mmCIF file of N, CA and C in Angstrom:
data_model
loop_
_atom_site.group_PDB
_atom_site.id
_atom_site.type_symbol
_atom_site.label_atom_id
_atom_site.label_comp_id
_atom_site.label_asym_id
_atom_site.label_seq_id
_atom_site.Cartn_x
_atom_site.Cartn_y
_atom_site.Cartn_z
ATOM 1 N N UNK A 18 -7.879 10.008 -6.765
ATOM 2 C CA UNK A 18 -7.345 8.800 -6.135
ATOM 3 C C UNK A 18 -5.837 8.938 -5.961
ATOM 4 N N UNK A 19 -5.474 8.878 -4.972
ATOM 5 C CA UNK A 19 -3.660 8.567 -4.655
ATOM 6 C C UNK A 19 -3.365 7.367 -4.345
ATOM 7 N N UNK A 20 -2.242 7.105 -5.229
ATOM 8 C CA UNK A 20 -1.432 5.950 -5.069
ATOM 9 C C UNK A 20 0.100 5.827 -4.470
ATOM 10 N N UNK A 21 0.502 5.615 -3.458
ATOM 11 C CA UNK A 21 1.747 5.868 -2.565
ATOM 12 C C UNK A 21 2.177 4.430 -3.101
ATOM 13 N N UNK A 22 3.920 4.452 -3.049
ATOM 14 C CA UNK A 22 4.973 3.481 -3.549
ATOM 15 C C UNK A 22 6.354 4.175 -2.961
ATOM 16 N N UNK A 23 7.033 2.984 -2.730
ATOM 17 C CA UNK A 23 8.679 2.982 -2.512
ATOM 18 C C UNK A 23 8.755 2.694 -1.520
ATOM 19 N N UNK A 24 8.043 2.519 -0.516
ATOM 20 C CA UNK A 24 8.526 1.698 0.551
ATOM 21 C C UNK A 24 9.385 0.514 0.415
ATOM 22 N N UNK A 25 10.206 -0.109 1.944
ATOM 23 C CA UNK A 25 10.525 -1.372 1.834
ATOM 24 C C UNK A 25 11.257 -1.083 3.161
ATOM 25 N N UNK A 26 12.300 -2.306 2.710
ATOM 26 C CA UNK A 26 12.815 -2.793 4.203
ATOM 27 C C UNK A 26 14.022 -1.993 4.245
ATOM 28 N N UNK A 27 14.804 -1.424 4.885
ATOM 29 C CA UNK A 27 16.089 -0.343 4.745
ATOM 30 C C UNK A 27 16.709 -0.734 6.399
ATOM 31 N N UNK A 28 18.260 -0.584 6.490
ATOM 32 C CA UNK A 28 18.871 -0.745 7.410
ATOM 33 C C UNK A 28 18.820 1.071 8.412
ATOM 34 N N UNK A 29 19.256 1.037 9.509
ATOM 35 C CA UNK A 29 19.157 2.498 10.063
ATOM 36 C C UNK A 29 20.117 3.277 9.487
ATOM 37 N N UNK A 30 19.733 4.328 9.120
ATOM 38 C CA UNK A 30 20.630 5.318 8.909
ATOM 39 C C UNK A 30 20.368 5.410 7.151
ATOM 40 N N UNK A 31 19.799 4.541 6.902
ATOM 41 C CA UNK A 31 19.197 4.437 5.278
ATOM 42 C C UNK A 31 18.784 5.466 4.453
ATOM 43 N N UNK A 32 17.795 5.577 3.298
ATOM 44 C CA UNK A 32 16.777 6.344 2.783
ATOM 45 C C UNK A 32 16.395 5.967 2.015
ATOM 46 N N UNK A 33 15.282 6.505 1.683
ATOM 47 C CA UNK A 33 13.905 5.717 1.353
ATOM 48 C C UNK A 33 13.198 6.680 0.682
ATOM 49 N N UNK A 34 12.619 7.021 -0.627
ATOM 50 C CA UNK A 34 11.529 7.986 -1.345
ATOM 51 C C UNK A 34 10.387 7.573 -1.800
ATOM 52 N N UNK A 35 9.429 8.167 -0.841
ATOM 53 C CA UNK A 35 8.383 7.954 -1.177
ATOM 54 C C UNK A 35 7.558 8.286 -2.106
ATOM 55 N N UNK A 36 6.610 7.849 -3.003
ATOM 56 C CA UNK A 36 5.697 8.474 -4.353
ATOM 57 C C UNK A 36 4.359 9.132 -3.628
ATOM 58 N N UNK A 37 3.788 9.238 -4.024
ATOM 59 C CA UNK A 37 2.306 9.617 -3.994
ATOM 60 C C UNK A 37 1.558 10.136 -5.327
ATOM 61 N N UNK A 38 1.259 9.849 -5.920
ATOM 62 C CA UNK A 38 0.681 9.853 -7.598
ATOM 63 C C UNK A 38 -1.101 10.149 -7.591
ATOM 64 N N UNK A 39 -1.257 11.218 -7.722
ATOM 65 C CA UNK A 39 -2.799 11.665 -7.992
ATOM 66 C C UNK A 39 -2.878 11.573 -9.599
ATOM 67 N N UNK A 40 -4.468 10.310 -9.448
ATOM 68 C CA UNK A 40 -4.626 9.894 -10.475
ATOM 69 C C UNK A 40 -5.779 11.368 -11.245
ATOM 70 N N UNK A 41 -6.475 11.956 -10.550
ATOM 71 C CA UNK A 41 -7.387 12.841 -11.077
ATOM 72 C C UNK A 41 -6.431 13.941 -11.282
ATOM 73 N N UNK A 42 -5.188 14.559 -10.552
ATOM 74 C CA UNK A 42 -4.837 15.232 -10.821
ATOM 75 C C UNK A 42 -4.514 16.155 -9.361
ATOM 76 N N UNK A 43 -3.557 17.069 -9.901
ATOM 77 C CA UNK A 43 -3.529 18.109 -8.303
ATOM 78 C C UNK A 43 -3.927 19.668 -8.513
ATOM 79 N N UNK A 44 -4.538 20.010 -9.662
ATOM 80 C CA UNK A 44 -5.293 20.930 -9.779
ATOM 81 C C UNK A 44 -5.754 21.807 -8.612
ATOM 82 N N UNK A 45 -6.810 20.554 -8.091
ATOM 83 C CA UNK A 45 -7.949 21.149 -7.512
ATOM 84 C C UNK A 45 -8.146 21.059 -6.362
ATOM 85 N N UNK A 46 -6.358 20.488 -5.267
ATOM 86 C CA UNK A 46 -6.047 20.166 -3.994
ATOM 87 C C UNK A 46 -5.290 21.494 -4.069
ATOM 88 N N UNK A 47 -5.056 21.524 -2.307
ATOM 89 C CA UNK A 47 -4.710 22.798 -1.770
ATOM 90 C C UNK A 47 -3.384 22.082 -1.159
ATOM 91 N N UNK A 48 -3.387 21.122 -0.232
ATOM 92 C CA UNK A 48 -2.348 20.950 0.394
ATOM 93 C C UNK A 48 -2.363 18.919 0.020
ATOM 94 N N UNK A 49 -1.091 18.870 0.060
ATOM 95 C CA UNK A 49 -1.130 16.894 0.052
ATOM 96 C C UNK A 49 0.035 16.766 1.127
ATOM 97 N N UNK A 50 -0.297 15.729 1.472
ATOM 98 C CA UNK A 50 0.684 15.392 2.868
ATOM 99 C C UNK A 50 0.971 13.792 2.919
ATOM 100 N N UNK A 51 1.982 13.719 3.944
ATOM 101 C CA UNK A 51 1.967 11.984 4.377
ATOM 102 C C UNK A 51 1.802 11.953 6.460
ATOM 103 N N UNK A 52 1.119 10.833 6.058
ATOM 104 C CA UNK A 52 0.886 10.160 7.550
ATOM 105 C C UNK A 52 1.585 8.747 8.122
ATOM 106 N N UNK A 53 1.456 8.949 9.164
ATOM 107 C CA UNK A 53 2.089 7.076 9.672
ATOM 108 C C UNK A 53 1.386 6.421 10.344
ATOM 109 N N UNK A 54 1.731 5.374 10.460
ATOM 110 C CA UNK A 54 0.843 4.398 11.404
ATOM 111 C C UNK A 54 1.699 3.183 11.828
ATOM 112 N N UNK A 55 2.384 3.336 12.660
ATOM 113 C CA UNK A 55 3.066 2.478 13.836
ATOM 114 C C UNK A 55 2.305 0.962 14.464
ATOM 115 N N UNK A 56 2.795 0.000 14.336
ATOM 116 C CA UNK A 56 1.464 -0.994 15.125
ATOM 117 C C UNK A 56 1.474 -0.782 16.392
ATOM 118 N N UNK A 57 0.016 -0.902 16.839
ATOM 119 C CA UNK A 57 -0.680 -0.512 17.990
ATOM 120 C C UNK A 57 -0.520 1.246 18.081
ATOM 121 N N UNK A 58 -0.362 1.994 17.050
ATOM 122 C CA UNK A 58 -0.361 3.218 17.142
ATOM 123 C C UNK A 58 -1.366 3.747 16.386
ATOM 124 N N UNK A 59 -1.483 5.310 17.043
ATOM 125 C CA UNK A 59 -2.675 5.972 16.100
ATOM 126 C C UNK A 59 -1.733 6.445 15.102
ATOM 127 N N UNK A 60 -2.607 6.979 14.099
ATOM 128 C CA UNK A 60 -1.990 7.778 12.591
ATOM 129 C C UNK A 60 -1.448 8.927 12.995
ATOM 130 N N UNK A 61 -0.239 9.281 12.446
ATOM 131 C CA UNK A 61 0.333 10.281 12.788
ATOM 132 C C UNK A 61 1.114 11.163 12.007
ATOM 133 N N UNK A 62 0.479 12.943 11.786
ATOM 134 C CA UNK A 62 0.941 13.986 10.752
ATOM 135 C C UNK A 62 2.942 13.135 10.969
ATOM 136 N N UNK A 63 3.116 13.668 9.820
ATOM 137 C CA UNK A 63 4.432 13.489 9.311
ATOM 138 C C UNK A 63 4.617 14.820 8.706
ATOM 139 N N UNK A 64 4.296 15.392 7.166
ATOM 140 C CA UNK A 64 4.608 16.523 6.450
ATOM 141 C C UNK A 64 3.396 16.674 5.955
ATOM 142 N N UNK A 65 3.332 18.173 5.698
ATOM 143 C CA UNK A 65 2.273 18.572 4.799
ATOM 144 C C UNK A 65 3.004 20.144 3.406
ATOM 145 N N UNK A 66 2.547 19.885 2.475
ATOM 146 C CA UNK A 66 2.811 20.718 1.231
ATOM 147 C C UNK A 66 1.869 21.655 1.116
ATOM 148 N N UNK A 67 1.692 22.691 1.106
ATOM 149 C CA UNK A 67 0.949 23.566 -0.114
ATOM 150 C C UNK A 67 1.338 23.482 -0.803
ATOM 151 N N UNK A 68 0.385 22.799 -1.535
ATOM 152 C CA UNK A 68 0.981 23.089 -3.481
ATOM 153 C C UNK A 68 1.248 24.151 -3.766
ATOM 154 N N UNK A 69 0.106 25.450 -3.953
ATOM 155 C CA UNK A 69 0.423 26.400 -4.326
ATOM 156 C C UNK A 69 1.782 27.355 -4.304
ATOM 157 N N UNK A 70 2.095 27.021 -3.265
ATOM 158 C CA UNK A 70 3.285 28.069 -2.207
ATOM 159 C C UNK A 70 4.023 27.131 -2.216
ATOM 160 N N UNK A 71 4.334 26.204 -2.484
ATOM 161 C CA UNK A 71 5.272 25.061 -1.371
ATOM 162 C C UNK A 71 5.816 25.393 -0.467
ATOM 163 N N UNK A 72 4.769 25.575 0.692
ATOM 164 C CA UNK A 72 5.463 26.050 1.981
ATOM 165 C C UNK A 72 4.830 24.543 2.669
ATOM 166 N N UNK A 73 5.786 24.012 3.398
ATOM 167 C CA UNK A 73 5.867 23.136 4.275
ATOM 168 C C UNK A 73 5.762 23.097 5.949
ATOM 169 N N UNK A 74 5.112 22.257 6.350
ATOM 170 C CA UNK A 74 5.133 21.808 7.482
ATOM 171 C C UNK A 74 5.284 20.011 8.463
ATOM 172 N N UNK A 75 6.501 20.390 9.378
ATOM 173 C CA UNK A 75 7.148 18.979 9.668
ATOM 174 C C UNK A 75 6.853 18.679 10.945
ATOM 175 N N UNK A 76 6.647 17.049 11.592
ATOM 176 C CA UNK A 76 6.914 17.177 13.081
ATOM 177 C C UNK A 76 8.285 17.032 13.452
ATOM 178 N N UNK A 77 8.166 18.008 14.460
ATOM 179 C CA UNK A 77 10.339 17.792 14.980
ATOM 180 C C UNK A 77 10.701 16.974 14.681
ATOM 181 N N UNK A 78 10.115 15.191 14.642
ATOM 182 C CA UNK A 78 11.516 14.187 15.123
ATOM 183 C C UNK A 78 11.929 13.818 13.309
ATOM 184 N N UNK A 79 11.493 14.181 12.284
ATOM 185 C CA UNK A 79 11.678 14.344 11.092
ATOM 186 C C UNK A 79 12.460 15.302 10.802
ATOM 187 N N UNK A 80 12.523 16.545 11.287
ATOM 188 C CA UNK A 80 13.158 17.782 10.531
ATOM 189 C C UNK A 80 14.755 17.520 10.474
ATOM 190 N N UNK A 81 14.852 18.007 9.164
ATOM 191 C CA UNK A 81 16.420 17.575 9.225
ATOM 192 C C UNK A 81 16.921 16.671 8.263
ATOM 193 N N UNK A 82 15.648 15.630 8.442
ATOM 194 C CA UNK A 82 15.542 13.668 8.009
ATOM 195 C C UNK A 82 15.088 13.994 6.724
ATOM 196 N N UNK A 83 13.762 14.335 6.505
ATOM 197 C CA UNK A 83 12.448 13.841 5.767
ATOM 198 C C UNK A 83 12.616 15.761 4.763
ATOM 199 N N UNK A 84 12.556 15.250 3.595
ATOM 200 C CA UNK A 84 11.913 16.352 2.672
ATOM 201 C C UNK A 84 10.824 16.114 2.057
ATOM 202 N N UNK A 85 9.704 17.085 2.088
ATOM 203 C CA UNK A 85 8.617 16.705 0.825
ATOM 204 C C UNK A 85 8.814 17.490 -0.336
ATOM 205 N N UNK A 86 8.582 17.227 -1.403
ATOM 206 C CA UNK A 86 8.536 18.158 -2.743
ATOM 207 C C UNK A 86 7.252 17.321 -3.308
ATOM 208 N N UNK A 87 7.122 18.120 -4.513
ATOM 209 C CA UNK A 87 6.223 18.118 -5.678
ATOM 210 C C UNK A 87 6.993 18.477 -6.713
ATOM 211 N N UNK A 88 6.023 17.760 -7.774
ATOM 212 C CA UNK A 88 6.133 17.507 -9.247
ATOM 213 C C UNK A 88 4.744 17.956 -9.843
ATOM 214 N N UNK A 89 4.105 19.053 -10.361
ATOM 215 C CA UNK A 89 3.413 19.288 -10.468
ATOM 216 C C UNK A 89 2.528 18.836 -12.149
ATOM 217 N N UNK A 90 3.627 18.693 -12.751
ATOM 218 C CA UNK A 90 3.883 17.685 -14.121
ATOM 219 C C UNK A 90 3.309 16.394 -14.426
ATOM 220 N N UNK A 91 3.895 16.027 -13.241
ATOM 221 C CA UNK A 91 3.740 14.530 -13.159
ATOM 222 C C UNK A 91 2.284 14.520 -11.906
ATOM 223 N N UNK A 92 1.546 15.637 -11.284
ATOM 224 C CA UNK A 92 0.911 15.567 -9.997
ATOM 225 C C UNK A 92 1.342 14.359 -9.275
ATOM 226 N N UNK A 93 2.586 14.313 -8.735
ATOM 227 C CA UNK A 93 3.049 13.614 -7.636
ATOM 228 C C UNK A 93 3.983 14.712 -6.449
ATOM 229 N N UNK A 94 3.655 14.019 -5.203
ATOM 230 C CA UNK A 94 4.647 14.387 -4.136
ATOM 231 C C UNK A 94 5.545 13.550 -3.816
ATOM 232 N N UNK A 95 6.375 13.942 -3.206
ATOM 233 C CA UNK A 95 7.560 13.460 -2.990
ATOM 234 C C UNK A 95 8.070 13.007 -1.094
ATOM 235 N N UNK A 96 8.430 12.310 -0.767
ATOM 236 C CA UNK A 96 9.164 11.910 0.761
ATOM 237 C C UNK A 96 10.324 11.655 0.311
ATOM 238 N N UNK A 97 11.211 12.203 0.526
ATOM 239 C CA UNK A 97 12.154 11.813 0.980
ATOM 240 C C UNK A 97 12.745 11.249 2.040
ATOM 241 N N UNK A 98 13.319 10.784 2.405
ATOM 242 C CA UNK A 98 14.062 10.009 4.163
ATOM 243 C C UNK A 98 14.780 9.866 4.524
ATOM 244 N N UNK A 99 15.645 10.587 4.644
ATOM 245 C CA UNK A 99 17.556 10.031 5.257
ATOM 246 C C UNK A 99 17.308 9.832 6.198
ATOM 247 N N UNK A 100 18.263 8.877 6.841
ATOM 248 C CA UNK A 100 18.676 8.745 7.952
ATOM 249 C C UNK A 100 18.064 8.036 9.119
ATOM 250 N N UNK A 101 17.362 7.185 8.614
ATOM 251 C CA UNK A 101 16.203 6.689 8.929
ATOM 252 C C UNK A 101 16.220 5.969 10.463
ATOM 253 N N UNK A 102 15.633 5.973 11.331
ATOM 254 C CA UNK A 102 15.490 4.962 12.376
ATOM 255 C C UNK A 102 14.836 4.257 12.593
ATOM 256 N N UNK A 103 14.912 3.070 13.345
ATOM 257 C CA UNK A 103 13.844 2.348 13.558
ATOM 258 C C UNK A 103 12.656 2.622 13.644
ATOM 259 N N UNK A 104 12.632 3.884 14.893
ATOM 260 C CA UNK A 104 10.954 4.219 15.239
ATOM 261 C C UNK A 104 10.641 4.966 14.137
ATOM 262 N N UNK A 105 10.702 5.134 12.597
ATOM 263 C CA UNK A 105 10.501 5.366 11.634
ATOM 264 C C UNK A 105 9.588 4.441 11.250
ATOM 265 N N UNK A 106 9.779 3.353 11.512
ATOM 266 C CA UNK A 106 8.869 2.007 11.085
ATOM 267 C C UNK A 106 7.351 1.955 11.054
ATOM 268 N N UNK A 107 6.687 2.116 10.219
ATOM 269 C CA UNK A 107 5.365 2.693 10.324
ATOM 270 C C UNK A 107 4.564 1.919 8.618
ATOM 271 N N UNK A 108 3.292 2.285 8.611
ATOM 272 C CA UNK A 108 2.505 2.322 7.287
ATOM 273 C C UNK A 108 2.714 3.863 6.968
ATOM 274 N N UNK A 109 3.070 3.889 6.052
ATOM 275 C CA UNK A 109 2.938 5.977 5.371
ATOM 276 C C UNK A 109 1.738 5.810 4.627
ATOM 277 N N UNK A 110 0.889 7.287 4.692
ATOM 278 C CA UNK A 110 0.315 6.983 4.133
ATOM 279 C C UNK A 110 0.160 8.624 3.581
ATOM 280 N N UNK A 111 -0.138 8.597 1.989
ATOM 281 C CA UNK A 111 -0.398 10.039 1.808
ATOM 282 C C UNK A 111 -1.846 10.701 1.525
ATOM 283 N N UNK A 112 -1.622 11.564 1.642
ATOM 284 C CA UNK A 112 -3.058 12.720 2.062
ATOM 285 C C UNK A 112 -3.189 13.991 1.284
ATOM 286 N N UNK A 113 -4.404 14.011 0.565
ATOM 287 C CA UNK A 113 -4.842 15.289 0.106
ATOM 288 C C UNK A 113 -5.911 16.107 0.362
ATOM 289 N N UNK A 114 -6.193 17.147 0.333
ATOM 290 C CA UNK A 114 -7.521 17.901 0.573
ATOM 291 C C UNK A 114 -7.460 19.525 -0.329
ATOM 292 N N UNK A 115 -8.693 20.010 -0.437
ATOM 293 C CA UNK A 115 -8.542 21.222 -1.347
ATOM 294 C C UNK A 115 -9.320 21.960 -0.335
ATOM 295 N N UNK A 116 -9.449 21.554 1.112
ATOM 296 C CA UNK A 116 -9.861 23.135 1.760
ATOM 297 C C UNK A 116 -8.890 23.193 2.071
ATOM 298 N N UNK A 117 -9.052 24.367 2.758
ATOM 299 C CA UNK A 117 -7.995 25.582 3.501
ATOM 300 C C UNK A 117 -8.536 25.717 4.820
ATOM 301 N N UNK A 118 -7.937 24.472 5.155
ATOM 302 C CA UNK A 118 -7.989 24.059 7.221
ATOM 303 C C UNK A 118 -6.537 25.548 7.322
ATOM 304 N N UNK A 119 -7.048 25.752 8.903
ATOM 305 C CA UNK A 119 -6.040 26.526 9.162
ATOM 306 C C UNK A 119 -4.681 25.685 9.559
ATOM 307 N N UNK A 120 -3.609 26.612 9.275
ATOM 308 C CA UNK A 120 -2.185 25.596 9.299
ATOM 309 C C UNK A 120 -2.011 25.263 11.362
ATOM 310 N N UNK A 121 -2.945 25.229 11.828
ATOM 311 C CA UNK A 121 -2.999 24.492 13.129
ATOM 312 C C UNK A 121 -3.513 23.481 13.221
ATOM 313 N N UNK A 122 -4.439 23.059 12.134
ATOM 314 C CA UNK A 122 -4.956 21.501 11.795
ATOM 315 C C UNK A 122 -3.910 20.995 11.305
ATOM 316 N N UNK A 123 -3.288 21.306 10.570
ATOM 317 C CA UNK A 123 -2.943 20.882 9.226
ATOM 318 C C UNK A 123 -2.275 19.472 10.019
ATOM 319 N N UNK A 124 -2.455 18.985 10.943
ATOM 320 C CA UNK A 124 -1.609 17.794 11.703
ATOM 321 C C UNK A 124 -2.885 16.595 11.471
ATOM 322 N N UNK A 125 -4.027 17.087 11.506
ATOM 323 C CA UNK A 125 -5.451 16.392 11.542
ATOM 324 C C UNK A 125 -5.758 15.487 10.910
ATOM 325 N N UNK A 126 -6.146 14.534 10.951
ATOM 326 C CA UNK A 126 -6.271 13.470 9.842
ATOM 327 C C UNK A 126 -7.832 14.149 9.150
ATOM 328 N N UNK A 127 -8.805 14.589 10.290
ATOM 329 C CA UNK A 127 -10.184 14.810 9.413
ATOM 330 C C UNK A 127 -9.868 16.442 8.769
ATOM 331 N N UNK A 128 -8.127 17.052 8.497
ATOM 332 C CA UNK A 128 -8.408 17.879 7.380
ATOM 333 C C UNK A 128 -8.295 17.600 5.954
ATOM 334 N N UNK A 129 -7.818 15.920 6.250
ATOM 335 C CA UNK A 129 -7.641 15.247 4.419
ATOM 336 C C UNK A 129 -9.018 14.903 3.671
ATOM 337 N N UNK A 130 -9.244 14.920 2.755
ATOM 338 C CA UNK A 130 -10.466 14.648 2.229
ATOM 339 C C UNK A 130 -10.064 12.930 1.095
ATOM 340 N N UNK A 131 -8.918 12.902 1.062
ATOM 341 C CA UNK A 131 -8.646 11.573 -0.553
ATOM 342 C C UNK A 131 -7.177 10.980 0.640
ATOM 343 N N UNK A 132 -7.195 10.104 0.450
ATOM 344 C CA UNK A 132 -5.742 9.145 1.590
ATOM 345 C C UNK A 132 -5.733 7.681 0.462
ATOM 346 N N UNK A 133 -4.032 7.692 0.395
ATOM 347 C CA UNK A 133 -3.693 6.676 -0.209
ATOM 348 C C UNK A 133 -4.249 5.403 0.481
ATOM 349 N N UNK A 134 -3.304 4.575 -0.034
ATOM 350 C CA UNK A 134 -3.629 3.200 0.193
ATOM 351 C C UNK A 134 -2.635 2.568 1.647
ATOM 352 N N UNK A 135 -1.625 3.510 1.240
ATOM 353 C CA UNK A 135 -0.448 3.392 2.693
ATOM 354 C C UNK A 135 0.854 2.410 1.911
ATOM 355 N N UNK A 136 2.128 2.690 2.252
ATOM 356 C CA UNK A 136 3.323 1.953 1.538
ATOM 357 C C UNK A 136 3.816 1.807 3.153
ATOM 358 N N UNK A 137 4.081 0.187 3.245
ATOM 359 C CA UNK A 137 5.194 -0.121 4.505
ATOM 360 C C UNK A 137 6.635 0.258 4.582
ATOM 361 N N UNK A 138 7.042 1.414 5.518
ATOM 362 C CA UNK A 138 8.774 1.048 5.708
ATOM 363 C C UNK A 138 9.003 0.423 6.914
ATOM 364 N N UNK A 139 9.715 -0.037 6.697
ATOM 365 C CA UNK A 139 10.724 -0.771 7.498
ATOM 366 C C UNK A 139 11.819 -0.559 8.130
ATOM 367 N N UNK A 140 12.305 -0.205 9.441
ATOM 368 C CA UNK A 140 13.980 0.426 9.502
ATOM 369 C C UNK A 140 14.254 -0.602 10.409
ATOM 370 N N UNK A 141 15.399 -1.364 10.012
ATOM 371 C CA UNK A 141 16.455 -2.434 10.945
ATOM 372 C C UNK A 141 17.095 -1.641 11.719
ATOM 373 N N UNK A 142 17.269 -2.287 12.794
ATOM 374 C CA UNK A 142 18.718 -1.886 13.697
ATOM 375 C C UNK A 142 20.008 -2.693 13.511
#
């Protein structure tokens, strides 16, 4: 089970860290990620982790902005967010799975198998 936290309301140019907390553990996942969801929008890849490797993958309008890490201690991931903009404004939501989709899915929502609950941000202008 994942539990995502830290959202809220932030002015532009802000930052914002996101949690994601696996209650069973991250053992036995391969990659955990976060998603968005914009109103009237579909869900949309944001970052994805290999645990193993921590090798990462971002969409452009993030890179730069947004870091993910892990805590493997604590089995939590990490968002980071500088710099935030409005069209940032979304539900996040985070994502795990223990196959090994090829890293051309890895954007897919049907390569997650466990998805949080979703944390709201907010970015003012």
């Amino acid at each position: 089970q994942l539990q995502a936290s830290g959202g809220g309301l932030v002015q532009a140019g802000g930052s914002l860290r996101l949690s994601c907390a696996a209650s069973g553990g991250t053992s036995s996942m391969y990659r955990m990620g976060w998603f968005r969801q914009a109103p009237g929008k579909e869900r949309e890849f944001v970052v994805v982790i290999t645990l193993s490797g921590g090798g990462t993958n971002y969409i452009d309008s993030v890179k730069g902005r947004f870091t993910i890490s892990r805590d493997s201690a604590k089995n939590t991931v990490y968002l980071q967010m500088n710099s935030l903009k409005p069209e940032d404004t979304a539900v996040y939501y985070c994502a795990a799975t223990s196959r090994r989709v090829v890293l051309s899915s890895v954007h897919r929502t049907w390569a997650y198998d466990y998805w949080g609950q979703g944390t709201l941000v907010t970015v003012s202008s």
